[in-house]
mmCIF file of C-alpha atoms and ligand atoms in Angstrom:
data_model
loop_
_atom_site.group_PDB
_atom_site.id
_atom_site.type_symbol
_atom_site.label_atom_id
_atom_site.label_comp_id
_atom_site.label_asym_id
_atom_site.label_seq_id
_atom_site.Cartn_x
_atom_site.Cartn_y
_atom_site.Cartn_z
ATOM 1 C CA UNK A 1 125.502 89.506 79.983
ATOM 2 C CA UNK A 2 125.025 88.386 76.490
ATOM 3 C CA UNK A 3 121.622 89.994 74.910
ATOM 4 C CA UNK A 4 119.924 87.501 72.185
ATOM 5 C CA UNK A 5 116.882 88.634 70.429
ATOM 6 C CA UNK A 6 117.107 85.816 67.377
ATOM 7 C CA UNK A 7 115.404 82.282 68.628
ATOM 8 C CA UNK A 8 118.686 80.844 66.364
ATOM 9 C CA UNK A 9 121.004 82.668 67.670
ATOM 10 C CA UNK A 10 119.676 81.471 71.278
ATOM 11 C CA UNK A 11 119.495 77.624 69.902
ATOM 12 C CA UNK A 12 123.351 78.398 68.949
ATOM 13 C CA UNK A 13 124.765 79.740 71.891
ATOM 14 C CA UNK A 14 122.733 77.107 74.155
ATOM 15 C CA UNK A 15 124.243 73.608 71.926
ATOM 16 C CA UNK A 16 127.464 75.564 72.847
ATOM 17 C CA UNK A 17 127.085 75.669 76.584
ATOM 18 C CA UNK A 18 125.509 71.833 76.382
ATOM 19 C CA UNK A 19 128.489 70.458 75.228
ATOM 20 C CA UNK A 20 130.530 72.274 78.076
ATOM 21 C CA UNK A 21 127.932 69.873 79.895
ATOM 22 C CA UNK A 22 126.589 72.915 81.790
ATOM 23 C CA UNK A 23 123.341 73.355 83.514
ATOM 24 C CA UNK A 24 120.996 75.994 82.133
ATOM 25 C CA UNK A 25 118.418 77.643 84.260
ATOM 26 C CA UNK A 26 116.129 79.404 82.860
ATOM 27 C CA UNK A 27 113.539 82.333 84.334
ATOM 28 C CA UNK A 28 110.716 83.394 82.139
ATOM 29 C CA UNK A 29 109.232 87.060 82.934
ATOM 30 C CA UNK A 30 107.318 89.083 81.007
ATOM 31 C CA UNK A 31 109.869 92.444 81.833
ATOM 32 C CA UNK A 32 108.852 95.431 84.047
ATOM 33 C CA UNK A 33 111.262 93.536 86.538
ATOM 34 C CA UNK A 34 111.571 94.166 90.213
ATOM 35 C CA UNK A 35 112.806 92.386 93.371
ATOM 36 C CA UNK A 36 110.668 89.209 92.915
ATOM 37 C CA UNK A 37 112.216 88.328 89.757
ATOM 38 C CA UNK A 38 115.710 89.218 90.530
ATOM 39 C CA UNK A 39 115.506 86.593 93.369
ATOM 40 C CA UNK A 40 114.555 84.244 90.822
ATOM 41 C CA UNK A 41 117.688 84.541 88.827
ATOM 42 C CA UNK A 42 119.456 84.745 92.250
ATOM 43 C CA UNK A 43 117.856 81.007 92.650
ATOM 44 C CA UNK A 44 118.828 80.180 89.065
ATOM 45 C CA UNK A 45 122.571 81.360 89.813
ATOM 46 C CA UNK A 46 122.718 79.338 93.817
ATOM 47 C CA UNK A 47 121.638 76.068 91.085
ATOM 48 C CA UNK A 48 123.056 76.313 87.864
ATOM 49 C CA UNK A 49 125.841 77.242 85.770
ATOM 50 C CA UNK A 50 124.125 79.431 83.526
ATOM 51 C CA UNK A 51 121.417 81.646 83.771
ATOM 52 C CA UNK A 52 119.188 82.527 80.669
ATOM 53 C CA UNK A 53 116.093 85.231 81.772
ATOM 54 C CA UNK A 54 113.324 85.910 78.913
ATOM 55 C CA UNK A 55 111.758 88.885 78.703
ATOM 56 C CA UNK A 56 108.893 88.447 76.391
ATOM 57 C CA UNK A 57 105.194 90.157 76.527
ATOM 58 C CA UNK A 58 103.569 87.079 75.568
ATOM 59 C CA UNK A 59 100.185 88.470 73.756
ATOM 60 C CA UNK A 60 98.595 85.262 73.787
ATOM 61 C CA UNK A 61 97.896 85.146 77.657
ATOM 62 C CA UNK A 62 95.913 88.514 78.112
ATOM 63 C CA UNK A 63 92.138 87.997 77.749
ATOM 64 C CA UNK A 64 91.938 91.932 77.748
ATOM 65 C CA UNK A 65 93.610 94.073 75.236
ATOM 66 C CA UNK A 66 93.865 97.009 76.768
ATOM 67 C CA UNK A 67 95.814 95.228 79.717
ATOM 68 C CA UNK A 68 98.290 94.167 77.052
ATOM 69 C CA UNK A 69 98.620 97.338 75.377
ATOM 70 C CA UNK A 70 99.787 99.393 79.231
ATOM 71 C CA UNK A 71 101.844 96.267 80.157
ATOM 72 C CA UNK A 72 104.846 98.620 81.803
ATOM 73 C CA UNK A 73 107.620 98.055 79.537
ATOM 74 C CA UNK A 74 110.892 99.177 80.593
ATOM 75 C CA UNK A 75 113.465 97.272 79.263
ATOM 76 C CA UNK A 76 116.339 99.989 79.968
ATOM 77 C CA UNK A 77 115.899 99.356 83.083
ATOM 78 C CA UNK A 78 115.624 95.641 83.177
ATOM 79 C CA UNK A 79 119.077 95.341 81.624
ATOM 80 C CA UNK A 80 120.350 97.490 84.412
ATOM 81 C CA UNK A 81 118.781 94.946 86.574
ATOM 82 C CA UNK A 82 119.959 91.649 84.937
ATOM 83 C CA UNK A 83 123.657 93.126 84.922
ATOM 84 C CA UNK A 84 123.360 93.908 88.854
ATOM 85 C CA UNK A 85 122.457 90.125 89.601
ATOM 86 C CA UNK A 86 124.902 88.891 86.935
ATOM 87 C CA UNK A 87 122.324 87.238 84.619
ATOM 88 C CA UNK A 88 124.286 85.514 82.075
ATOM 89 C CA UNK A 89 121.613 85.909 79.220
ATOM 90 C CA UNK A 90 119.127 87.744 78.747
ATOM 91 C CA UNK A 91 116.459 86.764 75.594
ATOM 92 C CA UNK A 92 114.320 89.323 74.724
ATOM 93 C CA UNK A 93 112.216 87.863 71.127
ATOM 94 C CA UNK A 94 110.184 89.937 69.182
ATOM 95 C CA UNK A 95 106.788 88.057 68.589
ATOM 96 C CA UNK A 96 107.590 86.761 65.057
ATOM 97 C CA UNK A 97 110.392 84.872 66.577
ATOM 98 C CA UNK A 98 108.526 83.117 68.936
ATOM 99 C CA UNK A 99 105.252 82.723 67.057
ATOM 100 C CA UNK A 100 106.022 82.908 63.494
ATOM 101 C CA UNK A 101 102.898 84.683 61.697
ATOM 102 C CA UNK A 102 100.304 83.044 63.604
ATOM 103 C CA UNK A 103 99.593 83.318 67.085
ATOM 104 C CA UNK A 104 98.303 79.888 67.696
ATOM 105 C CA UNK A 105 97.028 78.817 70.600
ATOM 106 C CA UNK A 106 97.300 75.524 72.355
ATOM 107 C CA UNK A 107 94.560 74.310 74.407
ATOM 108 C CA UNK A 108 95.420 73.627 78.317
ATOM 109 C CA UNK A 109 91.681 72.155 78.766
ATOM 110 C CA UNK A 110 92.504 68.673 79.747
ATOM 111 C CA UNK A 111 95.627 69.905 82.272
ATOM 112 C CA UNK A 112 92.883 69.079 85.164
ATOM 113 C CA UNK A 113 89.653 70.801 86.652
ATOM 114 C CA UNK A 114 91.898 73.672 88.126
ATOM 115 C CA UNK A 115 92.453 75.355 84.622
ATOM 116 C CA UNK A 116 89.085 76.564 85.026
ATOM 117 C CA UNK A 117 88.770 78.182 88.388
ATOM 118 C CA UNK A 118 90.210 81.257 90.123
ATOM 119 C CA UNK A 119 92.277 82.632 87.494
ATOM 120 C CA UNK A 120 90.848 80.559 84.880
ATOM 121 C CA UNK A 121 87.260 81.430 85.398
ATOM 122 C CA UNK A 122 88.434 85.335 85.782
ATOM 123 C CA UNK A 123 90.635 85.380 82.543
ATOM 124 C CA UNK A 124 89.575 82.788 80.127
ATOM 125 C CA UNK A 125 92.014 81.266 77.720
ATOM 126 C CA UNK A 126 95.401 82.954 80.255
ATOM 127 C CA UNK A 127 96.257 79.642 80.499
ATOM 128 C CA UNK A 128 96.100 78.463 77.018
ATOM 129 C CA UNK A 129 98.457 81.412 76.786
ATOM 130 C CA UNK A 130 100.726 80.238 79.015
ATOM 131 C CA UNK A 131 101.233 76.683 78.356
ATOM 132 C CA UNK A 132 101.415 77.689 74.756
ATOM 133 C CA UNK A 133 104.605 80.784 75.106
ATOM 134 C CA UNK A 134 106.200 78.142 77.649
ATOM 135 C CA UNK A 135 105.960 75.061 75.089
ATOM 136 C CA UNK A 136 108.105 77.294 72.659
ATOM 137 C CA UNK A 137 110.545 78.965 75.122
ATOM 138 C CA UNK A 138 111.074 75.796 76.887
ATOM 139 C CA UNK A 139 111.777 74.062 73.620
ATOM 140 C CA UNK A 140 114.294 76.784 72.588
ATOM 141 C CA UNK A 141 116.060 77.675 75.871
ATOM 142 C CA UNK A 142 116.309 73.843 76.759
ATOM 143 C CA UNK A 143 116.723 74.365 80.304
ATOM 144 C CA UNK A 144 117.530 71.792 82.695
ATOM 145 C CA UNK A 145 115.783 73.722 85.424
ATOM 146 C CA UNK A 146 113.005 76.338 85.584
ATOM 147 C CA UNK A 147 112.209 78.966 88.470
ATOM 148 C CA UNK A 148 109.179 80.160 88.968
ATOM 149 C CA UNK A 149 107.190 82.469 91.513
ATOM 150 C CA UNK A 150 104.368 81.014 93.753
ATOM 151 C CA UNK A 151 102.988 84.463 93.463
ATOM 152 C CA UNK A 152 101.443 82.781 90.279
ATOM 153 C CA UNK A 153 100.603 79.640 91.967
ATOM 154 C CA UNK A 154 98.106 78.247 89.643
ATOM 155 C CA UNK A 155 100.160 79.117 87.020
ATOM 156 C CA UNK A 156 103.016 77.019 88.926
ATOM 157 C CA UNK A 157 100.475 73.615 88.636
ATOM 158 C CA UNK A 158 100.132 74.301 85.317
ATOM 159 C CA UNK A 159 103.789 74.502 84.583
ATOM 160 C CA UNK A 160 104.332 71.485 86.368
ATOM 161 C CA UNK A 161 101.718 69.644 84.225
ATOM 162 C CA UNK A 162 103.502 70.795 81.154
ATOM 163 C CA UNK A 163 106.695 69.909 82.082
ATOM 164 C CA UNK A 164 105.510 66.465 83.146
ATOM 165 C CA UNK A 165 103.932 65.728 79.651
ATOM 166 C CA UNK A 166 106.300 67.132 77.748
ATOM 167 C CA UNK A 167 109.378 67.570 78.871
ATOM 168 C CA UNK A 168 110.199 65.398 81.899
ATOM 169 C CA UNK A 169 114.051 66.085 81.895
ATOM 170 C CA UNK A 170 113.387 69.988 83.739
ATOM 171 C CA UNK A 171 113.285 70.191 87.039
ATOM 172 C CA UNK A 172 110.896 72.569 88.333
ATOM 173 C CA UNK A 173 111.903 75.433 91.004
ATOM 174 C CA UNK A 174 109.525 77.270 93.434
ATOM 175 C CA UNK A 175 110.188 80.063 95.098
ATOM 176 C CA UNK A 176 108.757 82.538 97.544
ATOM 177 C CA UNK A 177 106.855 85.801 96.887
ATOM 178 C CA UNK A 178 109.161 88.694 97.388
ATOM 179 C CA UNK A 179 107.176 91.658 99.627
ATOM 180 C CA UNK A 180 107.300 95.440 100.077
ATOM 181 C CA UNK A 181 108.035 96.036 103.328
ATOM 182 C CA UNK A 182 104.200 97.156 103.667
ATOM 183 C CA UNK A 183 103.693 93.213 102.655
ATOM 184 C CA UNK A 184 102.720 93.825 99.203
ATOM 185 C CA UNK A 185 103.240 91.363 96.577
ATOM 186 C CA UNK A 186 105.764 93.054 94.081
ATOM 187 C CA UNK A 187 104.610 92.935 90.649
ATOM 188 C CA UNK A 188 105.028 94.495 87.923
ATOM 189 C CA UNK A 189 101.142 95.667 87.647
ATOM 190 C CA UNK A 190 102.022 98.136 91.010
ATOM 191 C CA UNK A 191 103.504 100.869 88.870
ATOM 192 C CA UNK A 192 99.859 101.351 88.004
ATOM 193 C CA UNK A 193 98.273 102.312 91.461
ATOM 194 C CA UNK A 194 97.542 105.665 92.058
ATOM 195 C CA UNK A 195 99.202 106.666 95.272
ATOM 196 C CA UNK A 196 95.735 106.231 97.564
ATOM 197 C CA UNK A 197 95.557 102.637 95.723
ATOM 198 C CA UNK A 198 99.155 101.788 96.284
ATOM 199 C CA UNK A 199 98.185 102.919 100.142
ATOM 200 C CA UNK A 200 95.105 100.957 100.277
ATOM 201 C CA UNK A 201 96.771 97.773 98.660
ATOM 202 C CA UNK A 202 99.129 96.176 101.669
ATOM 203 C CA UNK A 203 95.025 95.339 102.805
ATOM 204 C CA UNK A 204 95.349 92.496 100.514
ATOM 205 C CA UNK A 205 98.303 90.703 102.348
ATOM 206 C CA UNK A 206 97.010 91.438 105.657
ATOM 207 C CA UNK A 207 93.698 89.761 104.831
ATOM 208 C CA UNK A 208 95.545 86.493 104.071
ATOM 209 C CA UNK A 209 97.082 87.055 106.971
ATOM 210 C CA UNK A 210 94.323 87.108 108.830
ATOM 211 C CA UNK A 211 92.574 84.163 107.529
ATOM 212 C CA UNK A 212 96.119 82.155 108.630
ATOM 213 C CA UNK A 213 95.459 83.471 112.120
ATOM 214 C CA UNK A 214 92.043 82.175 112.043
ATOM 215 C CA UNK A 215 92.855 79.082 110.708
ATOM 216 C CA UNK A 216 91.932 76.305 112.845
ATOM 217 C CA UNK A 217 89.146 73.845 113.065
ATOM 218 C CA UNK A 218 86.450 76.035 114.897
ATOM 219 C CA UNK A 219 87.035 79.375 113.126
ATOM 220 C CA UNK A 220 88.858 78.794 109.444
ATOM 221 C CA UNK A 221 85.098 79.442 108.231
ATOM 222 C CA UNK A 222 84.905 83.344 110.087
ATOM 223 C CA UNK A 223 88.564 83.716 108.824
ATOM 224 C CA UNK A 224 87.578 83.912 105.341
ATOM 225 C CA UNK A 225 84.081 85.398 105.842
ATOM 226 C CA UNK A 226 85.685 88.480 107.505
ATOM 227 C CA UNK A 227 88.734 88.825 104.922
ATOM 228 C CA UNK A 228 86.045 88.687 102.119
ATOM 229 C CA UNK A 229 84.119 91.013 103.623
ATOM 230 C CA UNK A 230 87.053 93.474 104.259
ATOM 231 C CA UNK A 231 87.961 92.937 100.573
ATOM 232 C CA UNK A 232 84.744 94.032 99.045
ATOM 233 C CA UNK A 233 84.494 97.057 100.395
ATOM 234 C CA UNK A 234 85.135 99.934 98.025
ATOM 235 C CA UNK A 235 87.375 100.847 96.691
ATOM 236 C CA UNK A 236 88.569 97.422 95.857
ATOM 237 C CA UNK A 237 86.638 95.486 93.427
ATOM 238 C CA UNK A 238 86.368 91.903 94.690
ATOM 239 C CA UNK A 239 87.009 88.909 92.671
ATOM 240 C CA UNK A 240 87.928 85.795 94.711
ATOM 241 C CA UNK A 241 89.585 84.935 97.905
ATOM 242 C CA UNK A 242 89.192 80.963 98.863
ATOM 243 C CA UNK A 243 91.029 78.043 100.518
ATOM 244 C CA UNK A 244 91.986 75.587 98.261
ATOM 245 C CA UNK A 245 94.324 71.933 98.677
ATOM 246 C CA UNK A 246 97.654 73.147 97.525
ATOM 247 C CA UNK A 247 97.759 70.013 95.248
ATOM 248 C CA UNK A 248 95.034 69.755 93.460
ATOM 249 C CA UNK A 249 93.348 73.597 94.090
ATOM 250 C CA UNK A 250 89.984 71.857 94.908
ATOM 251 C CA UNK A 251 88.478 74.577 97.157
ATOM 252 C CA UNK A 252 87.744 73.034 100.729
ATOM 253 C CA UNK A 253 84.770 72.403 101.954
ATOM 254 C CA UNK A 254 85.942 70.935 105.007
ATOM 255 C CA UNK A 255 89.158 72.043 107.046
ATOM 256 C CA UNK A 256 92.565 70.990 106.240
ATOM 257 C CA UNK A 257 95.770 71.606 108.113
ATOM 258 C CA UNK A 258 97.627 72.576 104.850
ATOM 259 C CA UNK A 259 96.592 75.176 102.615
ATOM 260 C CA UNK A 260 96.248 77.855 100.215
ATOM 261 C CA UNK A 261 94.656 80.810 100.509
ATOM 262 C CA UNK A 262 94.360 82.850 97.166
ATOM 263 C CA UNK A 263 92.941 86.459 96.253
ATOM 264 C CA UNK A 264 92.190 88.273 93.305
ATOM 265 C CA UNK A 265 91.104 91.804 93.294
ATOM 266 C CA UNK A 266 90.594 94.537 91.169
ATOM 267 C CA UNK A 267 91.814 98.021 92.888
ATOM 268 C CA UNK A 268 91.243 101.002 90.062
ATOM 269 C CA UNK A 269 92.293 99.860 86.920
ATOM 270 C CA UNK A 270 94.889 97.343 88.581
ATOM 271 C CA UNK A 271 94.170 93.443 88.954
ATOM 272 C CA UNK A 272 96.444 92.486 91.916
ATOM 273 C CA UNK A 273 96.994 88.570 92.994
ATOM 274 C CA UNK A 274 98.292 87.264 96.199
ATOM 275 C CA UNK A 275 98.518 84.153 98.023
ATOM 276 C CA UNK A 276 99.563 82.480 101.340
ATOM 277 C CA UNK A 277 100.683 78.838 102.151
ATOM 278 C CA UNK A 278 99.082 77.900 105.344
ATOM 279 C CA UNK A 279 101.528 74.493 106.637
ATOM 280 C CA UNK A 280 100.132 72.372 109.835
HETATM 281 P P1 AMP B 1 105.860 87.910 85.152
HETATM 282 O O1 AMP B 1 106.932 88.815 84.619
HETATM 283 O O2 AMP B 1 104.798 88.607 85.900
HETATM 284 O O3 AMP B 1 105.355 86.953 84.097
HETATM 285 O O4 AMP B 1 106.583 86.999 86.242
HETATM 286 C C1 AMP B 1 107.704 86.225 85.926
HETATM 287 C C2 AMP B 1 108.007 85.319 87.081
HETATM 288 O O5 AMP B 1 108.288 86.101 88.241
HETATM 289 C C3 AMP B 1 106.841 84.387 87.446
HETATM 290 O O6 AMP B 1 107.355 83.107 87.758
HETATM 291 C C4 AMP B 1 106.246 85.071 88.648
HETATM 292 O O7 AMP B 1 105.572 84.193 89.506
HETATM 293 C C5 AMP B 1 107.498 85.614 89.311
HETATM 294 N N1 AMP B 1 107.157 86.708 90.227
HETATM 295 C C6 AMP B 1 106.360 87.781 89.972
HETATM 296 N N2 AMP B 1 106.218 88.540 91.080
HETATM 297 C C7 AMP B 1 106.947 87.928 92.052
HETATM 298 C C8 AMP B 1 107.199 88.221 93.429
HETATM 299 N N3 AMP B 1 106.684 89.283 94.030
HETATM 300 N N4 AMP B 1 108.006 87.374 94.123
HETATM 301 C C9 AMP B 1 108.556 86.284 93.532
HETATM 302 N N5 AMP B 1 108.347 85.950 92.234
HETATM 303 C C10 AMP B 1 107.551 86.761 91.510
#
């Protein structure tokens, strides 16, 4: 695995592999990695003939400073990782590189209503972030595919409106949220439970769970009622769990067949994210 931190260095190497004509796929993370990213380079490696992961703490997507500042970083590890699912790059910028002195912000406010609920009503400006790291890495990598996790499913729409606008040539990649055996999401964020948390936090996948086994025209309604209800009791801190149209993340108000079910809770210190597909 070749380790670039320079942004020209990366611009080099890639015009090297384009004119060997070979496709680059490219996985964003943000480091701390675990099983849920690795099977997003193992996606990137089934599709493409190179693989480029970023690692990159991207400071312009945390609304909280103090969430940015214990962001696990561990990037020992990663490498250890990276070389165990034969990434073929790995880009790891420091911010100047990617930002040059100013960390300017673009605006995602006319990507659609959806930038401003669940996630964007709990962490305002995330996506602004988002769109804005991914404009530059996207630009620089050049990738002819992109893989990203529908554990960040909102953030998945919003990748897919960038990519549409501005740079129609990638093809965009979903894949599945990779579980502890419990059934919790992995994420980087879990190093942070205490051990009662870390017990206590499988609840959240076997809420939306429940509201798929309750989902059908009579009782969809009491499905979510009691997994609410189950999530706002102490100690978890309770910040959303709806139904929403995959598509356009309108929150239904009548019953669908298809689905998504997303949560957001606080548990200690930890904010935790989840979601489940329900198809007819
Ligand atoms: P992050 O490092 O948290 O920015 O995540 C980088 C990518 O990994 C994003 O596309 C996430 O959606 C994806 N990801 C994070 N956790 C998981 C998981 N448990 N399963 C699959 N993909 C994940």
């Amino acid at each position: 695995m070749i380790l670039i931190n320079k942004s020209s260095d990366l611009l080099s190497y890639i015009s090297e592999q384009k004119q060997g004509n070979r496709s680059i796929g490219f996985v964003p993370t943000m480091g701390a990695l675990h099983n849920g990213h690795l099977s997003l380079i193992a996606a990137a490696k089934q599709k493409c003939d190179i693989v480029v992961c970023s690692i990159f703490v991207n400071p312009t997507q945390f609304n909280q400073e103090s969430d940015l500042a214990s962001y696990p970083r561990t990037l020992e590890n990663d490498i250890d990782l990276l070389l165990s699912v034969s990434c073929d790059v790995l880009f790891h910028p420091n911010i100047v590189e990617v930002y040059g002195n100013t960390l300017d912000k673009d605006s995602s406010e006319d990507y659609g209503s959806f930038i401003h609920q669940l996630e964007g009503a709990s962490r305002p400006g995330h996506f602004d972030g988002v769109v804005t790291v991914l404009r530059k890495l996207f630009a620089l990598v050049g990738p002819t595919d992109v893989f990203f996790g529908q554990k960040d499913y909102q953030q998945c729409l919003v990748v897919k409106t960038l990519i549409k606008r501005s740079f129609p040539q990638i093809v965009f990649n979903l894949c599945s949220i990779t579980r502890e055996e419990d059934g919790l999401a992995m994420s980087s964020r879990n190093v942070r439970l205490s051990e009662e948390e870390r017990r206590l936090a499988p609840q959240i996948h076997d809420n939306l769970q429940l509201v798929s086994q309750y989902w059908n025209k009579e009782q969809w309604q009491l499905g979510l009622n009691l997994a609410q209800l189950n999530l706002k009791k102490e100690p978890f801190c309770f910040e959303y769990l709806c139904a929403c149209d995959p598509f356009s993340l309108a929150e239904l108000n009548v019953f669908q067949s298809n689905a998504i079910v997303l949560v957001a809770v606080q548990l200690g210190s930890t904010r935790l994210i989840d979601n489940i597909i329900i198809v007819p």
